[in-house]
XYZ file of C-alpha atoms in Angstrom:
682
model
C 0.000 0.000 0.000
C 2.899 2.321 0.814
C 4.337 1.724 -2.657
C 1.033 2.775 -4.235
C 0.744 6.100 -2.402
C 4.387 7.181 -2.030
C 4.423 9.199 -5.292
C 0.869 10.580 -5.135
C -0.225 14.052 -4.055
C -3.365 14.585 -1.978
C -5.754 14.984 -4.943
C -4.372 11.887 -6.649
C -4.624 9.859 -3.418
C -8.261 10.823 -2.898
C -9.104 9.902 -6.505
C -7.369 6.533 -6.174
C -9.342 5.613 -3.048
C -12.761 6.578 -4.468
C -13.484 3.191 -6.032
C -17.283 2.948 -5.830
C -19.732 4.731 -8.102
C -19.069 7.094 -11.020
C -15.815 9.075 -10.772
C -14.481 11.829 -13.026
C -10.782 12.607 -12.632
C -10.219 15.949 -14.321
C -6.498 15.723 -15.048
C -4.738 18.863 -16.266
C -1.773 18.736 -18.646
C 1.321 17.263 -16.968
C -0.599 16.411 -13.780
C 0.335 12.714 -13.607
C -2.875 11.151 -14.936
C -1.225 7.870 -16.010
C 0.321 7.475 -12.549
C -3.117 8.041 -11.023
C -4.861 5.476 -13.272
C -2.217 2.809 -12.647
C -2.189 3.485 -8.892
C -5.990 3.188 -8.789
C -5.829 -0.151 -10.603
C -3.150 -1.384 -8.182
C -5.243 -0.179 -5.213
C -8.292 -2.134 -6.437
C -6.306 -5.339 -6.886
C -3.664 -5.225 -4.142
C -5.509 -3.426 -1.313
C -9.194 -4.148 -1.897
C -8.584 -7.641 -3.254
C -10.672 -7.201 -6.409
C -9.715 -9.998 -8.874
C -7.674 -8.508 -11.714
C -9.962 -10.237 -14.231
C -12.900 -8.161 -12.925
C -11.269 -4.902 -14.020
C -11.253 -3.289 -17.454
C -9.107 -0.290 -18.437
C -9.567 1.233 -21.886
C -7.478 3.815 -23.715
C -7.043 5.039 -27.300
C -3.623 4.080 -28.610
C -1.594 0.887 -28.523
C 1.385 2.920 -27.303
C -0.553 4.251 -24.281
C -1.985 0.791 -23.550
C 1.491 -0.801 -23.692
C 3.004 1.793 -21.334
C 0.125 1.491 -18.868
C 0.203 -2.314 -18.989
C 3.944 -2.418 -18.237
C 3.612 0.036 -15.362
C 0.568 -1.766 -13.963
C 2.319 -5.154 -13.965
C 5.162 -3.593 -11.956
C 2.701 -2.559 -9.237
C 0.484 -5.639 -8.925
C 1.225 -9.225 -8.001
C 1.465 -11.593 -10.947
C -1.664 -13.724 -11.274
C -3.096 -16.229 -13.710
C -5.487 -13.531 -14.992
C -3.788 -10.137 -15.385
C -5.978 -7.012 -15.665
C -7.409 -6.353 -19.136
C -5.827 -3.082 -20.221
C -6.199 -2.311 -23.934
C -7.631 0.003 -26.589
C -11.363 0.243 -27.324
C -10.777 -1.570 -30.634
C -8.789 -4.416 -29.027
C -11.584 -4.902 -26.488
C -14.090 -5.040 -29.366
C -11.968 -7.627 -31.175
C -11.768 -9.893 -28.102
C -15.489 -9.493 -27.413
C -16.485 -10.320 -30.999
C -14.292 -13.443 -31.050
C -16.458 -14.835 -28.240
C -19.846 -13.477 -29.245
C -20.136 -12.711 -32.972
C -21.896 -16.075 -33.485
C -24.985 -14.388 -31.949
C -25.160 -12.297 -35.130
C -25.098 -15.488 -37.220
C -21.435 -14.995 -38.155
C -18.330 -17.156 -37.787
C -15.691 -16.131 -35.241
C -12.846 -16.718 -37.710
C -13.484 -13.270 -39.193
C -10.595 -11.129 -40.441
C -10.134 -7.457 -39.501
C -9.322 -5.254 -42.500
C -7.219 -2.103 -42.214
C -7.863 1.314 -43.755
C -6.008 0.497 -46.980
C -8.031 -2.716 -47.450
C -11.222 -0.738 -46.851
C -10.282 1.807 -49.528
C -9.376 -0.923 -52.019
C -12.786 -2.574 -51.563
C -14.566 0.775 -51.963
C -12.561 1.647 -55.077
C -13.498 -1.708 -56.594
C -17.192 -0.964 -55.975
C -17.073 2.658 -57.198
C -14.023 4.326 -58.724
C -15.903 7.469 -59.815
C -16.566 9.095 -56.437
C -13.540 10.074 -54.280
C -12.616 6.990 -52.231
C -11.541 8.944 -49.077
C -14.922 10.722 -49.033
C -16.851 7.425 -49.243
C -14.613 5.814 -46.584
C -15.195 8.772 -44.264
C -18.972 8.697 -44.784
C -19.174 4.930 -44.184
C -17.225 5.428 -40.977
C -19.656 8.178 -39.938
C -22.651 5.942 -40.737
C -21.284 3.118 -38.600
C -20.436 5.372 -35.675
C -23.981 6.750 -35.868
C -25.321 3.144 -35.936
C -26.909 3.779 -39.338
C -27.694 0.835 -41.616
C -27.462 1.222 -45.424
C -31.278 1.645 -45.391
C -30.958 4.533 -42.910
C -28.268 6.081 -45.110
C -30.581 5.890 -48.155
C -33.390 7.652 -46.263
C -31.102 10.520 -45.236
C -29.389 10.953 -48.593
C -31.292 13.840 -50.156
C -28.340 14.751 -52.391
C -27.577 12.538 -55.409
C -23.924 11.991 -54.416
C -25.015 10.772 -51.003
C -27.501 8.359 -52.566
C -24.549 6.952 -54.497
C -22.502 6.738 -51.283
C -25.395 4.937 -49.548
C -25.428 2.462 -52.459
C -21.667 1.894 -52.080
C -22.174 1.457 -48.314
C -24.757 -1.276 -48.989
C -22.456 -3.116 -51.418
C -19.475 -2.658 -49.095
C -21.420 -4.163 -46.186
C -22.530 -7.091 -48.336
C -18.920 -7.680 -49.395
C -17.767 -7.729 -45.760
C -20.510 -10.179 -44.805
C -19.888 -12.491 -47.777
C -16.174 -12.641 -46.971
C -16.535 -12.659 -43.160
C -14.595 -9.414 -42.747
C -14.948 -6.615 -40.205
C -13.459 -3.125 -40.343
C -12.217 -0.960 -37.450
C -15.570 0.750 -36.985
C -17.308 -2.657 -36.760
C -15.150 -3.614 -33.779
C -17.045 -1.085 -31.668
C -20.345 -0.853 -33.581
C -20.928 -4.636 -33.616
C -19.885 -4.945 -29.967
C -22.494 -2.337 -29.028
C -25.107 -4.004 -31.285
C -24.566 -7.341 -29.516
C -24.897 -5.799 -26.051
C -27.940 -3.763 -27.089
C -29.790 -6.693 -28.673
C -28.861 -9.238 -25.980
C -29.726 -7.866 -22.489
C -28.552 -11.082 -20.804
C -25.157 -10.792 -22.492
C -24.935 -7.123 -21.449
C -25.745 -8.077 -17.829
C -23.216 -10.929 -17.815
C -20.467 -8.757 -19.374
C -21.116 -5.909 -16.931
C -20.994 -8.311 -13.979
C -17.643 -9.620 -15.225
C -16.065 -6.150 -15.484
C -17.105 -4.689 -12.125
C -14.570 -1.849 -12.175
C -14.079 0.070 -15.407
C -11.618 2.886 -16.130
C -11.448 4.974 -19.308
C -8.388 7.062 -20.219
C -8.535 10.229 -22.421
C -12.299 10.396 -21.904
C -12.535 13.762 -23.686
C -11.699 11.911 -26.931
C -14.661 9.497 -26.792
C -17.455 9.743 -29.346
C -21.189 9.111 -29.004
C -20.935 5.400 -29.834
C -18.152 4.820 -27.298
C -20.277 6.508 -24.624
C -23.187 4.174 -25.450
C -20.842 1.178 -25.248
C -19.522 2.317 -21.848
C -23.085 2.704 -20.557
C -23.862 -0.887 -21.602
C -20.715 -2.120 -19.840
C -21.890 -0.344 -16.671
C -25.470 -1.618 -16.789
C -25.041 -3.936 -13.739
C -23.121 -1.395 -11.622
C -21.965 2.218 -11.700
C -18.279 1.683 -10.956
C -17.011 3.756 -13.846
C -13.957 5.983 -13.489
C -13.018 8.254 -16.382
C -9.861 10.319 -16.657
C -9.542 13.224 -19.041
C -9.188 16.939 -19.604
C -11.942 19.003 -21.211
C -9.298 21.653 -21.974
C -7.462 19.158 -24.200
C -10.435 18.048 -26.296
C -9.065 18.721 -29.813
C -10.507 15.944 -31.968
C -13.999 17.254 -32.721
C -13.253 16.901 -36.463
C -12.652 13.181 -35.877
C -15.960 12.592 -34.118
C -14.859 13.092 -30.488
C -17.614 14.753 -28.450
C -16.607 17.169 -25.661
C -20.129 16.872 -24.198
C -19.185 13.380 -22.953
C -16.789 14.820 -20.378
C -18.747 18.061 -19.834
C -21.956 16.164 -19.023
C -20.465 13.096 -17.332
C -22.491 13.816 -14.183
C -25.722 13.740 -16.261
C -24.834 10.450 -17.963
C -23.753 8.862 -14.659
C -25.755 10.291 -11.767
C -24.052 10.829 -8.418
C -20.594 11.275 -9.954
C -17.733 12.492 -7.786
C -15.209 14.851 -9.397
C -11.499 15.123 -8.541
C -9.300 17.799 -10.084
C -5.594 17.152 -10.647
C -4.156 20.652 -10.953
C -0.552 20.237 -9.826
C 1.605 20.310 -12.966
C 4.926 18.445 -12.907
C 6.017 19.437 -16.414
C 6.143 23.171 -17.093
C 7.801 26.175 -15.454
C 5.472 28.776 -13.913
C 5.593 31.443 -16.697
C 4.422 28.821 -19.234
C 1.474 27.787 -17.075
C 0.555 31.423 -16.432
C -0.059 32.071 -20.156
C -1.733 28.664 -20.671
C -4.153 29.278 -17.774
C -4.903 32.823 -18.969
C -5.683 31.623 -22.500
C -7.977 28.728 -21.619
C -9.964 30.779 -19.100
C -11.533 32.557 -22.105
C -13.422 29.348 -22.977
C -16.971 29.215 -21.687
C -17.575 25.483 -22.256
C -15.269 24.065 -19.591
C -15.501 22.501 -16.167
C -12.828 24.832 -14.778
C -9.440 24.189 -13.216
C -6.110 25.978 -12.940
C -2.699 24.390 -13.401
C -0.314 24.957 -10.499
C 3.450 24.906 -11.181
C 5.454 22.529 -9.007
C 8.770 23.239 -10.799
C 8.959 26.915 -9.823
C 9.831 29.970 -11.900
C 11.707 30.115 -15.170
C 12.223 32.228 -18.264
C 9.348 34.420 -19.425
C 7.498 33.255 -22.512
C 9.204 34.796 -25.579
C 7.381 36.448 -28.475
C 9.006 36.538 -31.928
C 7.662 39.173 -34.323
C 8.765 38.820 -37.968
C 7.855 40.581 -41.201
C 7.312 37.346 -43.116
C 7.757 33.574 -42.926
C 11.358 33.686 -44.211
C 12.464 36.075 -41.469
C 10.571 33.911 -38.966
C 12.458 30.811 -40.172
C 15.825 32.608 -39.890
C 15.106 33.803 -36.350
C 13.955 30.381 -35.170
C 17.036 28.719 -36.709
C 19.278 31.218 -34.839
C 17.469 30.511 -31.541
C 17.738 26.749 -32.053
C 21.455 26.954 -32.876
C 22.040 28.911 -29.644
C 20.244 26.186 -27.675
C 22.277 23.445 -29.396
C 25.543 25.348 -28.766
C 24.643 25.632 -25.082
C 24.481 21.826 -24.805
C 20.733 21.237 -25.246
C 19.982 17.921 -26.985
C 18.216 18.337 -30.341
C 15.505 15.834 -29.331
C 14.463 18.217 -26.518
C 13.459 20.927 -29.029
C 10.201 21.039 -31.012
C 8.581 23.370 -33.557
C 4.775 23.156 -33.615
C 2.156 24.557 -36.000
C -1.619 24.451 -36.407
C -1.625 24.051 -40.206
C 0.793 21.651 -41.925
C 1.414 24.029 -44.845
C 3.405 26.299 -42.502
C 6.154 23.695 -42.192
C 7.624 24.522 -45.622
C 9.344 27.805 -44.722
C 10.686 26.407 -41.438
C 11.987 23.293 -43.215
C 13.896 25.495 -45.647
C 15.215 27.732 -42.857
C 16.503 24.727 -40.904
C 18.038 23.231 -44.054
C 19.902 26.476 -44.744
C 21.169 26.560 -41.158
C 22.268 22.895 -41.349
C 19.942 21.862 -38.512
C 18.661 18.276 -38.749
C 14.953 17.804 -38.138
C 12.359 15.049 -38.093
C 8.899 15.747 -39.440
C 6.465 13.825 -37.223
C 3.131 12.604 -38.552
C 3.551 14.055 -41.992
C 5.649 14.195 -45.135
C 8.232 16.829 -45.887
C 6.675 19.591 -47.966
C 8.362 18.524 -51.224
C 7.511 14.861 -50.609
C 3.759 15.456 -50.507
C 1.864 13.933 -53.432
C 0.200 17.163 -54.520
C 3.537 19.036 -54.534
C 5.243 16.192 -56.431
C 2.456 16.368 -59.028
C 3.084 20.083 -59.542
C 6.835 19.576 -59.820
C 6.225 16.834 -62.403
C 4.080 19.220 -64.479
C 6.886 21.793 -64.359
C 9.490 19.198 -65.352
C 7.470 17.990 -68.343
C 6.896 21.599 -69.385
C 10.666 22.208 -69.476
C 11.532 18.763 -70.856
C 8.849 17.026 -72.934
C 10.943 13.829 -72.964
C 10.946 13.322 -69.176
C 9.054 9.999 -69.244
C 9.211 9.515 -65.472
C 7.422 12.818 -64.755
C 5.032 12.463 -67.692
C 3.840 9.043 -66.481
C 3.089 10.553 -63.055
C 0.790 13.264 -64.470
C -0.689 11.652 -67.583
C -3.819 10.685 -65.629
C -3.859 13.557 -63.105
C -6.536 14.884 -63.100
C -8.238 11.683 -64.289
C -8.404 11.377 -68.070
C -9.691 7.802 -68.237
C -6.193 6.431 -68.819
C -5.625 3.301 -66.768
C -2.236 1.765 -65.974
C -2.642 -0.816 -68.740
C -3.120 1.906 -71.389
C -0.109 3.898 -70.170
C 2.027 0.721 -70.108
C 1.091 -0.050 -73.735
C 2.028 3.479 -74.852
C 5.313 3.337 -72.929
C 6.223 -0.057 -74.456
C 5.407 1.160 -77.977
C 7.517 4.305 -77.451
C 10.403 2.199 -76.142
C 10.210 -0.162 -79.134
C 10.299 2.857 -81.461
C 13.270 4.362 -79.612
C 11.372 7.540 -78.680
C 10.042 9.257 -75.569
C 6.353 8.835 -74.647
C 5.728 12.463 -75.630
C 7.334 12.067 -79.052
C 5.540 8.790 -79.724
C 2.089 10.282 -78.972
C 2.849 13.470 -80.946
C 4.179 11.747 -84.087
C 1.805 8.762 -84.169
C -1.356 9.091 -86.216
C -4.729 8.566 -84.547
C -5.189 5.068 -86.056
C -1.870 3.902 -84.515
C -2.891 5.152 -81.087
C -6.371 3.660 -81.416
C -4.773 0.255 -82.019
C -3.264 0.505 -78.520
C -5.964 2.287 -76.540
C -9.668 3.130 -76.784
C -10.709 5.669 -79.426
C -11.616 8.363 -76.868
C -8.296 7.758 -75.057
C -6.352 8.342 -78.287
C -7.957 11.774 -78.598
C -7.317 12.441 -74.885
C -3.600 11.705 -75.364
C -3.347 14.053 -78.333
C -5.163 16.805 -76.397
C -2.876 16.279 -73.402
C 0.259 16.756 -75.524
C -1.228 19.874 -77.154
C -2.001 21.319 -73.701
C 1.547 20.607 -72.479
C 2.974 22.441 -75.503
C 0.588 25.380 -74.971
C 1.636 25.718 -71.308
C 5.334 25.438 -72.238
C 4.906 28.254 -74.763
C 3.233 30.463 -72.134
C 6.185 29.871 -69.776
C 8.517 31.383 -72.381
C 6.233 34.381 -72.839
C 5.761 35.154 -69.119
C 7.299 33.085 -66.326
C 5.332 34.970 -63.668
C 1.927 34.215 -65.257
C 2.875 30.614 -65.964
C 1.136 29.273 -62.836
C -2.226 30.820 -63.834
C -1.971 29.281 -67.301
C -0.998 25.883 -65.825
C -3.956 25.854 -63.413
C -6.460 27.174 -65.990
C -5.356 24.583 -68.543
C -5.197 21.479 -66.350
C -7.408 22.355 -63.324
C -4.951 20.577 -61.033
C -6.843 21.407 -57.834
C -9.678 19.184 -59.082
C -7.434 16.139 -58.498
C -8.282 16.353 -54.805
C -11.876 17.616 -55.027
C -14.129 15.822 -52.556
C -11.301 14.153 -50.641
C -11.228 14.269 -46.858
C -8.018 16.335 -46.847
C -8.962 18.497 -49.851
C -8.490 21.800 -48.015
C -5.021 20.933 -46.730
C -3.813 19.646 -50.106
C -5.056 22.770 -51.883
C -3.336 24.899 -49.237
C -0.095 23.062 -50.039
C -0.612 23.675 -53.766
C -1.243 27.373 -53.128
C 1.885 27.483 -50.982
C 3.871 26.017 -53.877
C 2.336 28.507 -56.325
C 3.232 31.338 -53.947
C 6.774 30.013 -53.610
C 7.090 29.991 -57.410
C 5.823 33.582 -57.769
C 8.169 34.730 -55.008
C 11.123 33.141 -56.809
C 10.205 34.814 -60.114
C 9.700 38.183 -58.408
C 13.141 37.974 -56.783
C 14.794 36.525 -59.919
C 12.943 38.163 -62.845
C 15.365 36.881 -65.471
C 15.192 33.270 -64.268
C 13.651 30.387 -66.191
C 11.605 27.380 -65.095
C 14.783 25.276 -65.249
C 16.513 27.466 -62.684
C 13.507 27.294 -60.355
C 13.493 23.481 -60.611
C 17.243 23.319 -59.908
C 16.745 25.482 -56.820
C 13.966 23.141 -55.678
C 16.127 20.060 -56.147
C 18.772 21.515 -53.867
C 16.158 22.225 -51.179
C 14.160 19.018 -51.430
C 17.029 16.566 -51.732
C 19.463 18.139 -49.292
C 21.220 15.461 -47.278
C 20.057 15.359 -43.697
C 22.685 15.850 -41.034
C 23.339 12.597 -39.207
C 22.690 12.272 -35.490
C 20.059 13.871 -33.295
C 17.239 15.890 -34.806
C 14.814 18.474 -33.541
C 11.118 17.641 -33.977
C 8.607 19.404 -36.208
C 4.933 18.487 -36.019
C 1.361 19.711 -35.965
C -0.201 20.579 -32.612
C -2.544 17.594 -33.001
C 0.466 15.269 -33.364
C 2.144 16.774 -30.276
C -0.621 15.850 -27.824
C 0.736 13.612 -25.087
C 4.352 14.636 -25.763
C 6.641 17.076 -23.950
C 9.824 18.951 -24.851
C 12.212 21.172 -22.901
C 12.049 23.954 -25.506
C 9.016 24.600 -27.718
C 8.569 27.041 -30.620
C 5.022 27.604 -31.909
C 4.761 29.315 -35.298
C 1.851 30.892 -37.130
C 0.108 32.683 -34.261
C -2.002 34.792 -36.582
C -5.718 35.158 -37.153
C -6.584 32.513 -39.729
C -3.825 30.086 -38.721
C -4.058 29.891 -34.901
C -6.911 30.349 -34.391
C -8.155 28.924 -37.660
C -11.200 31.030 -38.498
C -13.886 30.556 -41.096
C -16.862 28.383 -41.950
C -17.333 25.617 -39.434
C -14.383 26.569 -37.232
C -14.873 26.227 -33.487
C -13.076 28.997 -31.616
C -13.190 27.130 -28.307
C -11.521 24.085 -29.864
C -8.913 26.402 -31.433
C -8.239 27.818 -27.965
C -7.856 24.281 -26.618
C -5.303 23.633 -29.375
C -3.401 26.719 -28.216
C -3.540 25.439 -24.632
C -2.303 21.986 -25.656
C 0.598 23.510 -27.612
C 1.658 25.821 -24.749
C 1.633 22.973 -22.216
C 3.999 20.794 -24.272
C 6.859 23.061 -23.078
C 8.847 22.222 -19.967
C 11.458 25.013 -19.700
C 10.998 27.629 -22.431
C 8.161 28.585 -24.755
C 8.540 30.838 -27.811
C 5.471 32.084 -29.703
C 6.041 33.342 -33.240
C 4.000 35.724 -35.392
C 4.640 36.907 -38.976
C 3.198 40.087 -40.471
C 2.586 38.378 -43.808
C 2.698 34.931 -45.379
C 2.082 33.300 -48.720
C -1.382 31.897 -48.394
C -3.665 30.471 -51.083
C -1.208 31.461 -53.784
C -0.616 35.084 -52.799
C 1.029 37.093 -50.070
C -1.449 38.165 -47.405
C -1.015 40.621 -44.548
C -1.989 39.005 -41.275
C -3.312 40.119 -37.911
C -1.531 38.950 -34.790
C -3.475 36.141 -33.088
C -6.025 37.164 -30.467
C -4.384 34.479 -28.310
C -1.476 36.839 -27.495
C -3.956 39.185 -25.907
C -5.973 36.450 -24.199
C -2.809 34.880 -22.770
C -1.823 38.249 -21.287
C 1.334 38.556 -23.397
C 0.586 41.739 -25.340
C -2.166 43.653 -27.031
C -3.428 41.595 -29.917
C -6.501 41.693 -32.077
C -9.045 40.942 -29.370
C -12.154 39.646 -31.102
C -15.079 38.636 -28.917
C -17.768 36.679 -30.690
C -19.986 33.675 -30.187
C -18.578 30.511 -31.648
C -20.376 27.568 -33.126
C -19.786 23.966 -32.245
C -21.486 22.982 -35.516
C -19.765 22.061 -38.761
C -20.884 21.190 -42.273
C -22.361 17.673 -42.411
C -23.513 17.573 -38.750
C -26.815 15.869 -38.031
C -28.969 18.264 -35.973
C -32.423 18.595 -34.453
C -34.865 21.520 -34.271
C -37.891 21.418 -31.953
C -40.340 22.162 -34.778
C -38.664 21.016 -37.996
C -37.148 17.798 -36.601
C -33.916 16.197 -37.813
C -31.763 17.717 -40.551
C -28.203 18.018 -41.854
C -26.070 21.192 -41.787
C -25.265 22.366 -45.342
C -23.394 25.543 -44.442
C -22.560 28.069 -41.714
C -22.478 31.861 -41.948
C -22.097 34.822 -39.595
C -25.175 36.779 -38.520
C -24.020 39.651 -36.320
C -22.373 38.000 -33.335
C -24.311 34.781 -33.864
C -23.918 31.962 -36.394
C -26.624 31.038 -38.858
C -26.960 27.450 -40.055
C -28.275 26.415 -43.455
C -30.033 23.088 -42.799
C -31.681 20.497 -45.020
C -34.785 19.111 -43.282
C -35.845 16.146 -45.470
C -35.520 18.167 -48.670
C -36.616 21.552 -47.250
C -33.759 24.031 -46.712
C -34.023 26.562 -43.883
C -31.740 29.210 -42.336
C -31.817 29.046 -38.525
C -29.647 30.605 -35.787
C -27.298 28.082 -34.142
C -28.679 28.811 -30.652
C -32.013 27.193 -31.663
C -30.386 23.962 -32.836
C -28.957 20.953 -31.007
C -26.453 18.540 -32.515
C -27.288 14.824 -32.568
């Protein structure tokens, strides 16, 4: 017992000993939540004598589950049945292995991954964007919607098509005894919901349940948890409403905000002592998050004492920002700081490009976490390939990459035939298509494809000619001719990919402006030097999005892009409170020093834009910023909502109306404009 409590503070100790009934442990950033969960599990088993097999602890990632399992096994006596500590999906897998026969299915099913899912969808329908269909099917399953339900709600033609794909996809899974990730939870809930005796038996088995990162649960996971607690109310959840940043992924902050309504008689414990960050860092983090209205309320208390004040970097543009950050990082490295203890964070991935280049120029090695380097991204590689073919028609490698981007109905088999014919004739693909007559091409590919190939070559030549006439206007001609942004239309990450394309276009214009006599060739050579620069061996600093940084900590943190439009992200469907939580998460990654960076202008959507300093500077008490007070909306396009009179509908769009937000909603074919305050989200 001494071992369990020796490292706990008073709040943690009280939370550990409250084992009966619903418990919410509100754990601030760096407050030792994992230690508290593991100690509570050890207390149940070692002190109260609860059999380990009667406990269930669920979390979200395999990494977190592995760490917690290892730490738990160090604190409890080894037994024949160790505590079940795993992810939600692993629990679903184990449960289905024992019970899926109740749905008339064999338990030798196979779980397919995301790539398998996309391949199946593409086979069913290759016309609609596969990522969009995959995302919608996932949403249907997490909303417990059958294909029939999806049909009924699909007023728009595209969504009727998606509902049809969903039906065929489900049939394919059933015929081949497959389940996808969403099924692991959806089918588990279905079994418990349709079999009350099974729900009772399962709940009696797992008498003490703990859920980690509760703020990241969605509606379906809440329903599953309620089923697991149907025979008792011994549910303990640990989370932080101030770190709820996955609304776009389906996580529902109301689960933690309204825990006491879902589980009556809940006791709440706040873990506010922070063991990670120096006091000045917590001062700005606390000040920022206090501006949120939808929060349970707590204040982080520094246990590590004072430190350096939070630094603010003001730059004219992103290039100056990159230079300044590189200088600061080099000073830290020269003073003996390990590179792995330094991180650069950003809200929008497109901002990484200028910092990458600045670090490359300074010879600082970096690792890009959870994303590709700017020049390695598919959409940027496509653009570079178009430029290469424009300057060298005979670049077969680049031409093959773009010949069907955007889609021109040219499959791999057709391209392979053309390439083989060109090779046999000793010419490039371009030259073969240009010099061959239509009948020759039609012997290799379909008639319409032969015309498409000829048109493609003519368009390439037209764009190449325009580049010679005006390098600066080349990008407009390229986009107008080929409509390259349409490649990613309808995809889940459409906005981010188009932002990256605009960033590349802006980079090109900037190069031409600074080097008016330069050609496309010189621009491409400059790119090659930047994109293929050898990385310095040894330790690297980390670069990542704020989302990717959650759960991590670094001695020295730089956050770039603190401007209106980047952090916070503002616009249709944005949620200011979630943006503020992202700011809070990013600030609290820092242990010793925190540097916040703002640029007066950036290339954005293909042109240089002047930017306002983020309101977060003002809200965090750092300086006067652009303080903007307005109501925010928790709604986004696609949400299913309910109105007291008009019933259930789907959000089509969001617009400002004074200080309120107005929602455009489709109620079973009738569109209405209604203020957000009169609507509830389902």
